[in-house]
Amino acid sequence: VSRSIYLDQGLALSPAAFRQITALVSPSRLDQSLATDRFTLREVIAHLADMEPVFRARMELALRAPGSEVENFDQDKEALEKNYASWDVQKSLTLFAEARRKTLELFLSLDERQLALTVKHPILGEVSVFGLGVFLLGHDMYHLEQATAYLGS
Ligand code: NI
């Protein structure tokens, strides 16, 4: 495992990308559902803000107690229970940016030995702290593509 400048930069830049895209979307479209089984843009941003501390907690657990088992995060259950559909988008963007800054601060502080420590996830299997960082960036991109679908009329 070695540091990847694009992984670090990508993780740092995601909140700005979501903020910039959201600024270009008409407020009336934020709650539009583009696919029955996917979040609206408002829910996507809330989901990112809500998930970020969960990702960070997994990294912290791997560092503190390597080999621990973590639970899967049921995003649809969380979305309903926490009513993502009601979250203020600007507040969610701010929450996400602050939470990501903390994740990145932790991630950048780790050495190679620490990045290789793992947790066990019921779906992902054994995943390292570095792997969690890669997963996080992939998750950003998955939802970033979804957000771009809200651009245009
Ligand atoms: Ni997601």
CSV table of C-alpha atoms and ligand atoms in Angstrom, one decimal:
chain,number,residue,atom,x,y,z
A,1,VAL,CA,0.0,0.0,0.0
A,2,SER,CA,1.3,3.4,-0.9
A,3,ARG,CA,-0.2,6.8,-0.8
A,4,SER,CA,-2.1,7.9,-3.9
A,5,ILE,CA,-2.2,11.6,-4.5
A,6,TYR,CA,-5.3,11.3,-6.6
A,7,LEU,CA,-7.1,9.3,-3.9
A,8,ASP,CA,-6.3,11.9,-1.3
A,9,GLN,CA,-7.2,14.8,-3.7
A,10,GLY,CA,-10.4,13.1,-4.9
A,11,LEU,CA,-11.6,12.5,-1.3
A,12,ALA,CA,-10.8,16.2,-0.5
A,13,LEU,CA,-12.6,17.5,-3.6
A,14,SER,CA,-15.9,15.6,-3.5
A,15,PRO,CA,-17.8,18.0,-1.3
A,16,ALA,CA,-16.9,20.9,-3.6
A,17,ALA,CA,-18.0,18.9,-6.6
A,18,PHE,CA,-21.4,18.2,-5.0
A,19,ARG,CA,-21.8,21.8,-3.9
A,20,GLN,CA,-21.0,23.1,-7.4
A,21,ILE,CA,-23.4,20.6,-9.1
A,22,THR,CA,-26.2,21.3,-6.6
A,23,ALA,CA,-25.8,25.1,-7.2
A,24,LEU,CA,-26.6,24.5,-10.8
A,25,VAL,CA,-29.7,22.5,-10.2
A,26,SER,CA,-33.1,24.2,-10.1
A,27,PRO,CA,-34.4,24.0,-6.5
A,28,SER,CA,-37.7,22.6,-7.9
A,29,ARG,CA,-35.8,19.5,-9.1
A,30,LEU,CA,-34.1,18.6,-5.8
A,31,ASP,CA,-37.0,16.3,-4.8
A,32,GLN,CA,-37.6,14.9,-8.2
A,33,SER,CA,-37.3,11.1,-8.4
A,34,LEU,CA,-35.4,10.0,-11.5
A,35,ALA,CA,-35.6,6.3,-10.8
A,36,THR,CA,-38.0,4.5,-8.4
A,37,ASP,CA,-35.2,2.7,-6.5
A,38,ARG,CA,-32.8,5.6,-6.1
A,39,PHE,CA,-32.6,8.7,-3.9
A,40,THR,CA,-33.6,12.1,-5.0
A,41,LEU,CA,-30.8,14.7,-5.1
A,42,ARG,CA,-31.8,16.1,-1.7
A,43,GLU,CA,-31.7,12.5,-0.3
A,44,VAL,CA,-28.3,11.8,-2.0
A,45,ILE,CA,-26.7,14.8,-0.3
A,46,ALA,CA,-28.2,13.9,3.1
A,47,HIS,CA,-27.1,10.3,2.6
A,48,LEU,CA,-23.5,11.4,2.0
A,49,ALA,CA,-23.5,13.7,5.1
A,50,ASP,CA,-25.0,10.9,7.2
A,51,MET,CA,-22.7,8.1,5.9
A,52,GLU,CA,-19.4,9.9,6.3
A,53,PRO,CA,-19.1,9.4,10.1
A,54,VAL,CA,-20.0,5.7,9.6
A,55,PHE,CA,-17.1,5.3,7.1
A,56,ARG,CA,-14.8,7.1,9.5
A,57,ALA,CA,-15.9,5.0,12.4
A,58,ARG,CA,-14.9,1.9,10.4
A,59,MET,CA,-11.5,3.3,9.8
A,60,GLU,CA,-11.1,4.1,13.5
A,61,LEU,CA,-12.3,0.6,14.5
A,62,ALA,CA,-9.7,-1.0,12.1
A,63,LEU,CA,-7.0,1.1,13.7
A,64,ARG,CA,-8.2,0.5,17.3
A,65,ALA,CA,-9.2,-3.2,17.0
A,66,PRO,CA,-8.0,-4.7,13.7
A,67,GLY,CA,-10.0,-7.7,12.4
A,68,SER,CA,-13.2,-6.5,14.1
A,69,GLU,CA,-16.5,-7.1,12.4
A,70,VAL,CA,-18.6,-4.2,11.2
A,71,GLU,CA,-22.3,-4.2,10.3
A,72,ASN,CA,-23.7,-3.4,6.9
A,73,PHE,CA,-25.3,0.1,6.7
A,74,ASP,CA,-28.9,-0.2,5.5
A,75,GLN,CA,-29.1,3.0,3.5
A,76,ASP,CA,-32.8,2.8,2.8
A,77,LYS,CA,-33.7,2.1,6.4
A,78,GLU,CA,-31.6,5.1,7.5
A,79,ALA,CA,-33.1,7.3,4.8
A,80,LEU,CA,-36.6,6.6,6.1
A,81,GLU,CA,-35.9,6.7,9.8
A,82,LYS,CA,-34.0,10.0,9.5
A,83,ASN,CA,-36.3,11.4,6.8
A,84,TYR,CA,-33.6,12.4,4.3
A,85,ALA,CA,-36.3,13.9,2.2
A,86,SER,CA,-36.7,16.7,4.7
A,87,TRP,CA,-33.0,17.6,5.1
A,88,ASP,CA,-31.9,21.1,4.1
A,89,VAL,CA,-29.5,20.7,1.2
A,90,GLN,CA,-27.2,23.5,2.2
A,91,LYS,CA,-26.9,22.2,5.7
A,92,SER,CA,-26.3,18.7,4.4
A,93,LEU,CA,-23.5,20.0,2.1
A,94,THR,CA,-21.9,21.7,5.0
A,95,LEU,CA,-22.2,18.6,7.2
A,96,PHE,CA,-20.7,16.5,4.5
A,97,ALA,CA,-17.8,18.9,4.0
A,98,GLU,CA,-17.0,19.1,7.7
A,99,ALA,CA,-17.3,15.3,8.1
A,100,ARG,CA,-15.1,14.6,5.1
A,101,ARG,CA,-12.5,17.1,6.3
A,102,LYS,CA,-12.3,15.0,9.5
A,103,THR,CA,-12.1,11.7,7.6
A,104,LEU,CA,-9.3,13.1,5.4
A,105,GLU,CA,-7.4,14.4,8.4
A,106,LEU,CA,-7.4,10.9,9.9
A,107,PHE,CA,-6.7,9.2,6.5
A,108,LEU,CA,-3.7,11.5,5.8
A,109,SER,CA,-2.2,11.0,9.2
A,110,LEU,CA,-1.8,7.2,8.8
A,111,ASP,CA,1.3,5.3,7.9
A,112,GLU,CA,1.5,2.3,5.6
A,113,ARG,CA,1.2,-0.2,8.5
A,114,GLN,CA,-2.0,1.5,9.7
A,115,LEU,CA,-3.5,1.8,6.2
A,116,ALA,CA,-3.1,-2.0,5.9
A,117,LEU,CA,-5.2,-2.8,9.1
A,118,THR,CA,-8.6,-4.3,8.3
A,119,VAL,CA,-12.2,-4.8,9.4
A,120,LYS,CA,-14.5,-7.5,8.3
A,121,HIS,CA,-17.7,-6.4,6.5
A,122,PRO,CA,-20.6,-8.8,5.8
A,123,ILE,CA,-20.7,-7.9,2.1
A,124,LEU,CA,-17.2,-6.5,1.3
A,125,GLY,CA,-15.3,-9.1,3.3
A,126,GLU,CA,-12.0,-8.2,4.8
A,127,VAL,CA,-11.3,-4.6,3.9
A,128,SER,CA,-8.2,-2.5,4.8
A,129,VAL,CA,-8.3,1.2,5.9
A,130,PHE,CA,-6.8,2.0,2.5
A,131,GLY,CA,-9.5,-0.1,0.9
A,132,LEU,CA,-12.1,1.9,2.8
A,133,GLY,CA,-10.7,5.1,1.4
A,134,VAL,CA,-10.9,3.6,-2.2
A,135,PHE,CA,-14.5,2.5,-1.4
A,136,LEU,CA,-15.4,6.0,-0.2
A,137,LEU,CA,-14.1,7.6,-3.3
A,138,GLY,CA,-16.0,5.1,-5.5
A,139,HIS,CA,-19.1,5.8,-3.5
A,140,ASP,CA,-18.7,9.5,-4.1
A,141,MET,CA,-18.4,8.9,-7.8
A,142,TYR,CA,-21.4,6.6,-7.9
A,143,HIS,CA,-23.5,9.4,-6.4
A,144,LEU,CA,-21.8,12.1,-8.4
A,145,GLU,CA,-22.9,10.6,-11.6
A,146,GLN,CA,-26.4,10.4,-10.1
A,147,ALA,CA,-26.2,14.1,-9.2
A,148,THR,CA,-25.2,15.1,-12.8
A,149,ALA,CA,-28.4,13.6,-14.0
A,150,TYR,CA,-30.2,16.6,-12.4
A,151,LEU,CA,-28.3,19.1,-14.5
A,152,GLY,CA,-30.1,20.6,-17.5
A,153,SER,CA,-33.9,20.9,-17.8
B,1,NI,NI,-24.7,5.4,-1.3
